[in-house]
PDB file of C-alpha atoms in Angstrom:
ATOM      1  CA  MET A  67       3.081  23.186 -16.066  1.00  0.00           C
ATOM      2  CA  VAL A  68       3.834  19.587 -17.053  1.00  0.00           C
ATOM      3  CA  SER A  69       1.662  17.022 -15.297  1.00  0.00           C
ATOM      4  CA  ARG A  70       3.774  14.600 -13.261  1.00  0.00           C
ATOM      5  CA  ILE A  71       2.387  11.146 -12.499  1.00  0.00           C
ATOM      6  CA  LEU A  72       4.172   8.949  -9.984  1.00  0.00           C
ATOM      7  CA  VAL A  73       3.882   5.156  -9.994  1.00  0.00           C
ATOM      8  CA  GLY A  74       5.329   2.572  -7.637  1.00  0.00           C
ATOM      9  CA  VAL A  75       7.264  -0.269  -9.293  1.00  0.00           C
ATOM     10  CA  ASN A  76       8.060  -3.611  -7.640  1.00  0.00           C
ATOM     11  CA  GLY A  77       7.885  -6.163 -10.462  1.00  0.00           C
ATOM     12  CA  SER A  78       4.485  -7.584  -9.512  1.00  0.00           C
ATOM     13  CA  ARG A  79       1.589  -8.111 -11.906  1.00  0.00           C
ATOM     14  CA  ALA A  80      -0.455  -5.555  -9.983  1.00  0.00           C
ATOM     15  CA  ALA A  81       2.299  -2.933 -10.160  1.00  0.00           C
ATOM     16  CA  ARG A  82       2.641  -3.489 -13.917  1.00  0.00           C
ATOM     17  CA  ALA A  83      -1.104  -2.912 -14.353  1.00  0.00           C
ATOM     18  CA  ALA A  84      -0.833   0.347 -12.411  1.00  0.00           C
ATOM     19  CA  ALA A  85       2.172   1.396 -14.503  1.00  0.00           C
ATOM     20  CA  ASP A  86       0.289   0.653 -17.741  1.00  0.00           C
ATOM     21  CA  TRP A  87      -2.660   2.755 -16.554  1.00  0.00           C
ATOM     22  CA  ALA A  88      -0.394   5.599 -15.429  1.00  0.00           C
ATOM     23  CA  ALA A  89       1.587   5.554 -18.684  1.00  0.00           C
ATOM     24  CA  ARG A  90      -1.568   5.873 -20.790  1.00  0.00           C
ATOM     25  CA  ARG A  91      -2.689   8.785 -18.647  1.00  0.00           C
ATOM     26  CA  ALA A  92       0.697  10.511 -18.876  1.00  0.00           C
ATOM     27  CA  VAL A  93       0.627  10.296 -22.677  1.00  0.00           C
ATOM     28  CA  ASP A  94      -2.979  11.533 -22.837  1.00  0.00           C
ATOM     29  CA  LEU A  95      -2.112  14.532 -20.650  1.00  0.00           C
ATOM     30  CA  GLY A  96       1.219  15.223 -22.319  1.00  0.00           C
ATOM     31  CA  GLY A  97       2.860  14.751 -18.939  1.00  0.00           C
ATOM     32  CA  GLU A  98       5.786  12.914 -17.406  1.00  0.00           C
ATOM     33  CA  LEU A  99       5.688   9.500 -15.767  1.00  0.00           C
ATOM     34  CA  VAL A 100       7.988   8.984 -12.792  1.00  0.00           C
ATOM     35  CA  LEU A 101       8.678   5.344 -11.935  1.00  0.00           C
ATOM     36  CA  ALA A 102       9.829   4.833  -8.346  1.00  0.00           C
ATOM     37  CA  HIS A 103      11.280   1.824  -6.565  1.00  0.00           C
ATOM     38  CA  ALA A 104      12.316   1.568  -2.917  1.00  0.00           C
ATOM     39  CA  VAL A 105      15.238  -0.435  -1.555  1.00  0.00           C
ATOM     40  CA  PRO A 106      15.725  -1.063   2.190  1.00  0.00           C
ATOM     41  CA  GLY A 107      18.374   1.224   3.640  1.00  0.00           C
ATOM     42  CA  ARG A 108      21.999   0.148   3.955  1.00  0.00           C
ATOM     43  CA  GLY A 109      21.478  -0.562   7.656  1.00  0.00           C
ATOM     44  CA  MET A 110      19.084  -3.400   6.791  1.00  0.00           C
ATOM     45  CA  PHE A 111      21.903  -5.323   5.091  1.00  0.00           C
ATOM     46  CA  PRO A 112      24.647  -6.768   7.325  1.00  0.00           C
ATOM     47  CA  GLY A 113      26.955  -6.987   4.320  1.00  0.00           C
ATOM     48  CA  GLY A 114      27.540  -3.988   2.092  1.00  0.00           C
ATOM     49  CA  SER A 115      27.549  -6.166  -1.016  1.00  0.00           C
ATOM     50  CA  ASP A 116      23.925  -7.209  -0.390  1.00  0.00           C
ATOM     51  CA  TYR A 117      22.860  -3.569  -0.333  1.00  0.00           C
ATOM     52  CA  ILE A 118      24.689  -2.853  -3.571  1.00  0.00           C
ATOM     53  CA  SER A 119      23.106  -5.927  -5.168  1.00  0.00           C
ATOM     54  CA  ALA A 120      19.641  -4.800  -4.062  1.00  0.00           C
ATOM     55  CA  ARG A 121      20.146  -1.378  -5.616  1.00  0.00           C
ATOM     56  CA  THR A 122      21.465  -2.961  -8.803  1.00  0.00           C
ATOM     57  CA  ARG A 123      18.387  -5.184  -9.059  1.00  0.00           C
ATOM     58  CA  GLY A 124      16.165  -2.193  -8.360  1.00  0.00           C
ATOM     59  CA  GLN A 125      17.768  -0.142 -11.114  1.00  0.00           C
ATOM     60  CA  GLU A 126      17.469  -3.045 -13.550  1.00  0.00           C
ATOM     61  CA  LEU A 127      13.784  -3.365 -12.649  1.00  0.00           C
ATOM     62  CA  LEU A 128      13.205   0.339 -13.292  1.00  0.00           C
ATOM     63  CA  ASP A 129      15.132   0.249 -16.574  1.00  0.00           C
ATOM     64  CA  GLY A 130      13.214  -2.786 -17.817  1.00  0.00           C
ATOM     65  CA  GLU A 131       9.811  -1.408 -16.847  1.00  0.00           C
ATOM     66  CA  THR A 132      10.571   1.948 -18.448  1.00  0.00           C
ATOM     67  CA  ALA A 133      11.595   0.248 -21.695  1.00  0.00           C
ATOM     68  CA  ARG A 134       8.429  -1.887 -21.672  1.00  0.00           C
ATOM     69  CA  LEU A 135       6.162   1.099 -21.121  1.00  0.00           C
ATOM     70  CA  GLN A 136       7.840   3.257 -23.761  1.00  0.00           C
ATOM     71  CA  ALA A 137       7.524   0.416 -26.268  1.00  0.00           C
ATOM     72  CA  ASN A 138       3.795   0.165 -25.530  1.00  0.00           C
ATOM     73  CA  GLU A 139       3.191   3.929 -25.344  1.00  0.00           C
ATOM     74  CA  PRO A 140       5.203   5.750 -28.038  1.00  0.00           C
ATOM     75  CA  GLY A 141       6.024   9.287 -27.002  1.00  0.00           C
ATOM     76  CA  LEU A 142       5.933   8.509 -23.281  1.00  0.00           C
ATOM     77  CA  ARG A 143       8.241  10.746 -21.270  1.00  0.00           C
ATOM     78  CA  ALA A 144       9.525   8.766 -18.308  1.00  0.00           C
ATOM     79  CA  ARG A 145      11.973   9.234 -15.471  1.00  0.00           C
ATOM     80  CA  ARG A 146      13.266   6.684 -12.941  1.00  0.00           C
ATOM     81  CA  LEU A 147      13.832   7.171  -9.217  1.00  0.00           C
ATOM     82  CA  LEU A 148      15.574   4.657  -6.952  1.00  0.00           C
ATOM     83  CA  ASP A 149      15.450   5.548  -3.267  1.00  0.00           C
ATOM     84  CA  ASP A 150      16.262   3.992   0.099  1.00  0.00           C
ATOM     85  CA  GLY A 151      13.545   3.315   2.661  1.00  0.00           C
ATOM     86  CA  GLU A 152      10.231   1.595   3.265  1.00  0.00           C
ATOM     87  CA  PRO A 153       8.093   1.592   0.083  1.00  0.00           C
ATOM     88  CA  ALA A 154       5.148   3.487   1.596  1.00  0.00           C
ATOM     89  CA  GLN A 155       7.390   6.154   3.123  1.00  0.00           C
ATOM     90  CA  VAL A 156       9.358   6.617  -0.089  1.00  0.00           C
ATOM     91  CA  LEU A 157       6.252   6.967  -2.256  1.00  0.00           C
ATOM     92  CA  CYS A 158       4.606   9.396   0.158  1.00  0.00           C
ATOM     93  CA  ARG A 159       7.747  11.518   0.272  1.00  0.00           C
ATOM     94  CA  LEU A 160       7.938  11.606  -3.520  1.00  0.00           C
ATOM     95  CA  SER A 161       4.224  12.356  -3.914  1.00  0.00           C
ATOM     96  CA  GLY A 162       4.636  16.034  -3.115  1.00  0.00           C
ATOM     97  CA  GLY A 163       4.178  17.996  -6.319  1.00  0.00           C
ATOM     98  CA  ALA A 164       2.782  15.042  -8.281  1.00  0.00           C
ATOM     99  CA  GLU A 165      -0.567  15.335 -10.042  1.00  0.00           C
ATOM    100  CA  LEU A 166      -1.334  11.742  -9.140  1.00  0.00           C
ATOM    101  CA  LEU A 167       0.201   8.659  -7.541  1.00  0.00           C
ATOM    102  CA  ALA A 168      -0.751   5.318  -9.115  1.00  0.00           C
ATOM    103  CA  LEU A 169      -0.563   2.086  -7.124  1.00  0.00           C
ATOM    104  CA  GLY A 170      -1.272  -1.556  -7.735  1.00  0.00           C
ATOM    105  CA  THR A 171      -2.950  -3.804  -5.216  1.00  0.00           C
ATOM    106  CA  ASP A 172      -0.688  -5.938  -3.044  1.00  0.00           C
ATOM    107  CA  ARG A 173      -2.978  -8.565  -1.576  1.00  0.00           C
ATOM    108  CA  THR A 174      -4.511 -11.712  -3.069  1.00  0.00           C
ATOM    109  CA  PRO A 175      -7.913 -11.007  -4.689  1.00  0.00           C
ATOM    110  CA  ASP A 176     -10.999 -12.235  -2.856  1.00  0.00           C
ATOM    111  CA  ILE A 177     -14.235 -13.437  -4.454  1.00  0.00           C
ATOM    112  CA  HIS A 178     -15.388  -9.876  -5.127  1.00  0.00           C
ATOM    113  CA  GLY A 179     -12.368  -8.045  -6.480  1.00  0.00           C
ATOM    114  CA  GLU A 180      -8.771  -7.129  -5.786  1.00  0.00           C
ATOM    115  CA  GLY A 181      -7.565  -7.036  -2.191  1.00  0.00           C
ATOM    116  CA  PHE A 182      -5.709  -4.006  -0.887  1.00  0.00           C
ATOM    117  CA  GLY A 183      -2.595  -4.728   1.145  1.00  0.00           C
ATOM    118  CA  SER A 184      -0.735  -2.879   3.857  1.00  0.00           C
ATOM    119  CA  VAL A 185       1.823  -1.033   1.704  1.00  0.00           C
ATOM    120  CA  SER A 186      -0.787   0.233  -0.736  1.00  0.00           C
ATOM    121  CA  PHE A 187      -3.162   1.209   2.057  1.00  0.00           C
ATOM    122  CA  GLN A 188      -0.519   3.144   3.997  1.00  0.00           C
ATOM    123  CA  THR A 189       0.484   4.983   0.846  1.00  0.00           C
ATOM    124  CA  ALA A 190      -3.087   5.760  -0.170  1.00  0.00           C
ATOM    125  CA  ILE A 191      -3.956   7.430   3.115  1.00  0.00           C
ATOM    126  CA  MET A 192      -0.661   9.281   3.669  1.00  0.00           C
ATOM    127  CA  SER A 193       0.093  10.460   0.133  1.00  0.00           C
ATOM    128  CA  ARG A 194       0.351  14.204  -0.407  1.00  0.00           C
ATOM    129  CA  CYS A 195      -1.426  13.972  -3.773  1.00  0.00           C
ATOM    130  CA  PRO A 196      -4.501  12.099  -5.061  1.00  0.00           C
ATOM    131  CA  VAL A 197      -4.007   8.340  -5.352  1.00  0.00           C
ATOM    132  CA  ALA A 198      -5.281   6.009  -8.076  1.00  0.00           C
ATOM    133  CA  VAL A 199      -5.469   2.333  -7.128  1.00  0.00           C
ATOM    134  CA  VAL A 200      -5.507   0.042 -10.155  1.00  0.00           C
ATOM    135  CA  PRO A 201      -6.507  -3.647  -9.964  1.00  0.00           C
ATOM    136  CA  ALA A 202      -4.395  -6.197 -11.793  1.00  0.00           C
ATOM    137  CA  ALA A 203      -7.370  -7.320 -13.878  1.00  0.00           C
ATOM    138  CA  THR A 204     -10.141  -5.087 -15.183  1.00  0.00           C
ATOM    139  CA  GLY A 205     -13.272  -5.959 -17.118  1.00  0.00           C
ATOM    140  CA  ALA A 206     -15.152  -3.986 -19.739  1.00  0.00           C
ATOM    141  CA  ALA A 207     -14.944  -0.313 -18.767  1.00  0.00           C
ATOM    142  CA  ASP A 208     -18.110   0.966 -20.432  1.00  0.00           C
ATOM    143  CA  GLY A 209     -19.729   2.534 -17.372  1.00  0.00           C
ATOM    144  CA  GLY A 210     -18.065   5.946 -17.563  1.00  0.00           C
ATOM    145  CA  ILE A 211     -16.965   7.753 -14.403  1.00  0.00           C
ATOM    146  CA  VAL A 212     -18.616   7.065 -11.033  1.00  0.00           C
ATOM    147  CA  VAL A 213     -18.327   9.254  -7.938  1.00  0.00           C
ATOM    148  CA  GLY A 214     -19.710   8.873  -4.444  1.00  0.00           C
ATOM    149  CA  THR A 215     -21.105  11.792  -2.481  1.00  0.00           C
ATOM    150  CA  ASP A 216     -22.348  12.300   1.070  1.00  0.00           C
ATOM    151  CA  GLY A 217     -22.677  16.066   0.847  1.00  0.00           C
ATOM    152  CA  SER A 218     -19.391  16.761   2.662  1.00  0.00           C
ATOM    153  CA  ARG A 219     -16.632  19.149   1.584  1.00  0.00           C
ATOM    154  CA  ASP A 220     -14.400  16.225   0.699  1.00  0.00           C
ATOM    155  CA  ALA A 221     -17.156  14.707  -1.422  1.00  0.00           C
ATOM    156  CA  ALA A 222     -17.476  18.033  -3.248  1.00  0.00           C
ATOM    157  CA  ILE A 223     -13.779  17.814  -4.159  1.00  0.00           C
ATOM    158  CA  ALA A 224     -14.337  14.275  -5.442  1.00  0.00           C
ATOM    159  CA  VAL A 225     -17.363  15.328  -7.509  1.00  0.00           C
ATOM    160  CA  ALA A 226     -15.429  18.175  -9.127  1.00  0.00           C
ATOM    161  CA  ARG A 227     -12.525  15.843  -9.940  1.00  0.00           C
ATOM    162  CA  ALA A 228     -14.837  13.163 -11.326  1.00  0.00           C
ATOM    163  CA  ALA A 229     -16.674  15.669 -13.511  1.00  0.00           C
ATOM    164  CA  ALA A 230     -13.357  16.931 -14.883  1.00  0.00           C
ATOM    165  CA  GLU A 231     -12.318  13.336 -15.652  1.00  0.00           C
ATOM    166  CA  ALA A 232     -15.616  12.707 -17.444  1.00  0.00           C
ATOM    167  CA  ARG A 233     -15.190  15.866 -19.496  1.00  0.00           C
ATOM    168  CA  ARG A 234     -11.582  14.995 -20.369  1.00  0.00           C
ATOM    169  CA  THR A 235     -12.471  11.470 -21.482  1.00  0.00           C
ATOM    170  CA  GLY A 236     -15.792  12.334 -23.137  1.00  0.00           C
ATOM    171  CA  THR A 237     -17.788   9.977 -20.934  1.00  0.00           C
ATOM    172  CA  ALA A 238     -20.824  10.237 -18.680  1.00  0.00           C
ATOM    173  CA  LEU A 239     -20.721  10.805 -14.929  1.00  0.00           C
ATOM    174  CA  THR A 240     -22.789   8.859 -12.397  1.00  0.00           C
ATOM    175  CA  VAL A 241     -23.179  10.437  -8.955  1.00  0.00           C
ATOM    176  CA  VAL A 242     -24.026   7.897  -6.241  1.00  0.00           C
ATOM    177  CA  HIS A 243     -25.495   8.370  -2.782  1.00  0.00           C
ATOM    178  CA  ALA A 244     -26.641   5.650  -0.394  1.00  0.00           C
ATOM    179  CA  ALA A 245     -29.041   6.608   2.383  1.00  0.00           C
ATOM    180  CA  GLY A 246     -32.254   5.657   4.091  1.00  0.00           C
ATOM    181  CA  ASP A 247     -33.689   9.171   3.862  1.00  0.00           C
ATOM    182  CA  VAL A 248     -35.046   9.747   0.366  1.00  0.00           C
ATOM    183  CA  THR A 249     -35.505  13.499   0.716  1.00  0.00           C
ATOM    184  CA  GLU A 250     -31.998  14.095   2.037  1.00  0.00           C
ATOM    185  CA  GLY A 251     -30.526  11.774  -0.583  1.00  0.00           C
ATOM    186  CA  ARG A 252     -32.219  13.560  -3.450  1.00  0.00           C
ATOM    187  CA  THR A 253     -31.091  16.928  -2.096  1.00  0.00           C
ATOM    188  CA  ILE A 254     -27.466  15.773  -1.837  1.00  0.00           C
ATOM    189  CA  LEU A 255     -27.535  14.290  -5.335  1.00  0.00           C
ATOM    190  CA  GLY A 256     -29.170  17.383  -6.808  1.00  0.00           C
ATOM    191  CA  SER A 257     -26.521  19.647  -5.305  1.00  0.00           C
ATOM    192  CA  ALA A 258     -23.727  17.387  -6.544  1.00  0.00           C
ATOM    193  CA  LYS A 259     -25.166  17.294 -10.060  1.00  0.00           C
ATOM    194  CA  ALA A 260     -25.499  21.082 -10.144  1.00  0.00           C
ATOM    195  CA  ALA A 261     -21.886  21.513  -9.022  1.00  0.00           C
ATOM    196  CA  ALA A 262     -20.611  18.972 -11.554  1.00  0.00           C
ATOM    197  CA  THR A 263     -22.516  20.613 -14.401  1.00  0.00           C
ATOM    198  CA  ALA A 264     -21.348  24.090 -13.419  1.00  0.00           C
ATOM    199  CA  GLY A 265     -17.705  23.040 -13.191  1.00  0.00           C
ATOM    200  CA  SER A 266     -17.669  20.813 -16.274  1.00  0.00           C
ATOM    201  CA  PRO A 267     -20.354  22.003 -18.715  1.00  0.00           C
ATOM    202  CA  GLY A 268     -21.613  19.469 -21.222  1.00  0.00           C
ATOM    203  CA  VAL A 269     -20.925  16.372 -19.128  1.00  0.00           C
ATOM    204  CA  PRO A 270     -23.980  14.077 -18.933  1.00  0.00           C
ATOM    205  CA  VAL A 271     -24.718  13.485 -15.236  1.00  0.00           C
ATOM    206  CA  ARG A 272     -26.880  10.676 -13.879  1.00  0.00           C
ATOM    207  CA  GLU A 273     -28.054  10.586 -10.267  1.00  0.00           C
ATOM    208  CA  LEU A 274     -28.206   7.232  -8.489  1.00  0.00           C
ATOM    209  CA  LEU A 275     -29.906   7.011  -5.086  1.00  0.00           C
ATOM    210  CA  ASP A 276     -29.363   3.560  -3.590  1.00  0.00           C
ATOM    211  CA  LEU A 277     -31.727   2.775  -0.720  1.00  0.00           C
ATOM    212  CA  ASP A 278     -30.959  -0.951  -0.598  1.00  0.00           C
ATOM    213  CA  HIS A 279     -27.223  -1.053   0.160  1.00  0.00           C
ATOM    214  CA  ASP A 280     -24.762   0.629   2.471  1.00  0.00           C
ATOM    215  CA  ALA A 281     -22.421   3.152   0.877  1.00  0.00           C
ATOM    216  CA  PRO A 282     -19.474   0.823   0.095  1.00  0.00           C
ATOM    217  CA  GLU A 283     -21.698  -1.800  -1.526  1.00  0.00           C
ATOM    218  CA  ALA A 284     -23.651   0.837  -3.463  1.00  0.00           C
ATOM    219  CA  LEU A 285     -20.403   2.227  -4.866  1.00  0.00           C
ATOM    220  CA  ARG A 286     -19.040  -1.206  -5.725  1.00  0.00           C
ATOM    221  CA  GLU A 287     -22.218  -2.088  -7.606  1.00  0.00           C
ATOM    222  CA  ALA A 288     -22.346   1.229  -9.459  1.00  0.00           C
ATOM    223  CA  ALA A 289     -18.662   1.040 -10.425  1.00  0.00           C
ATOM    224  CA  ARG A 290     -18.537  -2.610 -11.474  1.00  0.00           C
ATOM    225  CA  ASN A 291     -18.022  -1.682 -15.158  1.00  0.00           C
ATOM    226  CA  ALA A 292     -16.760   1.861 -14.646  1.00  0.00           C
ATOM    227  CA  ALA A 293     -13.618   3.286 -16.184  1.00  0.00           C
ATOM    228  CA  LEU A 294     -12.922   5.094 -12.904  1.00  0.00           C
ATOM    229  CA  LEU A 295     -14.432   5.409  -9.425  1.00  0.00           C
ATOM    230  CA  VAL A 296     -13.700   8.645  -7.545  1.00  0.00           C
ATOM    231  CA  LEU A 297     -14.006   9.014  -3.771  1.00  0.00           C
ATOM    232  CA  GLY A 298     -13.237  11.672  -1.203  1.00  0.00           C
ATOM    233  CA  CYS A 299     -10.593  10.740   1.338  1.00  0.00           C
ATOM    234  CA  LYS A 300     -12.474  11.490   4.552  1.00  0.00           C
ATOM    235  CA  GLY A 301     -16.116  12.251   3.892  1.00  0.00           C
ATOM    236  CA  ARG A 302     -18.054  13.229   6.994  1.00  0.00           C
ATOM    237  CA  GLY A 303     -15.344  11.815   9.258  1.00  0.00           C
ATOM    238  CA  GLY A 304     -13.472  15.098   8.894  1.00  0.00           C
ATOM    239  CA  LEU A 305     -10.261  15.633  10.834  1.00  0.00           C
ATOM    240  CA  ARG A 306     -10.985  12.753  13.205  1.00  0.00           C
ATOM    241  CA  VAL A 307      -9.780  10.199  10.674  1.00  0.00           C
ATOM    242  CA  LEU A 308      -7.061   9.841   8.032  1.00  0.00           C
ATOM    243  CA  VAL A 309      -9.362   8.022   5.636  1.00  0.00           C
ATOM    244  CA  GLY A 310     -13.131   7.639   5.845  1.00  0.00           C
ATOM    245  CA  SER A 311     -14.819   4.320   6.546  1.00  0.00           C
ATOM    246  CA  VAL A 312     -16.451   4.231   3.109  1.00  0.00           C
ATOM    247  CA  ALA A 313     -13.194   4.852   1.235  1.00  0.00           C
ATOM    248  CA  LYS A 314     -11.465   2.278   3.431  1.00  0.00           C
ATOM    249  CA  ALA A 315     -14.093  -0.383   2.720  1.00  0.00           C
ATOM    250  CA  VAL A 316     -13.970   0.265  -1.025  1.00  0.00           C
ATOM    251  CA  LEU A 317     -10.169   0.151  -1.055  1.00  0.00           C
ATOM    252  CA  PHE A 318     -10.214  -3.351   0.375  1.00  0.00           C
ATOM    253  CA  ASP A 319     -12.450  -4.574  -2.455  1.00  0.00           C
ATOM    254  CA  ILE A 320     -11.296  -2.824  -5.622  1.00  0.00           C
ATOM    255  CA  GLN A 321     -13.589  -3.314  -8.635  1.00  0.00           C
ATOM    256  CA  CYS A 322     -12.070  -0.831 -11.082  1.00  0.00           C
ATOM    257  CA  PRO A 323      -9.411   1.910 -11.087  1.00  0.00           C
ATOM    258  CA  THR A 324     -10.266   3.975  -8.009  1.00  0.00           C
ATOM    259  CA  LEU A 325      -9.119   7.533  -7.384  1.00  0.00           C
ATOM    260  CA  ILE A 326      -8.963   8.869  -3.825  1.00  0.00           C
ATOM    261  CA  THR A 327      -8.855  12.656  -3.684  1.00  0.00           C
ATOM    262  CA  ARG A 328      -7.121  14.566  -0.914  1.00  0.00           C
ATOM    263  CA  ALA A 329      -8.994  16.054   2.022  1.00  0.00           C
ATOM    264  CA  ALA A 330     -10.250  19.618   2.024  1.00  0.00           C
ATOM    265  CA  VAL A 331      -7.945  22.120   3.728  1.00  0.00           C
ATOM    266  CA  THR A 332      -9.611  23.779   6.705  1.00  0.00           C
TER     267      THR A 332
END
């Protein structure tokens, strides 16, 4: 089955960074990149000509971005989708069946990293497939793959995905847990390492127990130079929440490409 990666396109610097990241991944996996752009429905335009103009501009944006990406990534297979509706709703609807949805940030960066705006946040929590959030600017990515774990079922999904990414890219995996209880923390990390090693043999796994920071800060510090940070969607919040507090806090201060896995099915 061909891997299908979906990316939202809106002409911004952040969206271009996400498209670049997604295009490289599509080529590496031998998959297809689907570029999507949303235009407000016809009812949002009092005059029909304005709606037609908006769709024309949207198609031109998709055509130009596709040409740019294929010039930068020879062999890239790409498809364009122009749809009516709110951007978050359109992307979530199209995410069914995709291996991954890539998004840029859509808020001004703060002093720490890239901000995460309302459209991106809505899409990240409602998407039907895993979501990768890519900052507009990234530093040296020499820290391998980083994953956070709290011992939950959703964290186990994230650990398995992170280990597979480390194996695919030939990099090391760092498993992070932040807690005040040393014994519990070591137990959680040990279990995560064992699962990662069993699922992806040969991947070097480092355990990092952070007793000085809360979970979001521990993950941000560990992932500062990472190629990818992987998080579970809900963690111990379970069905009570759409996205866990840790994932939410990290999303609003993106340090590196960050992948949010989908929740475990109960």
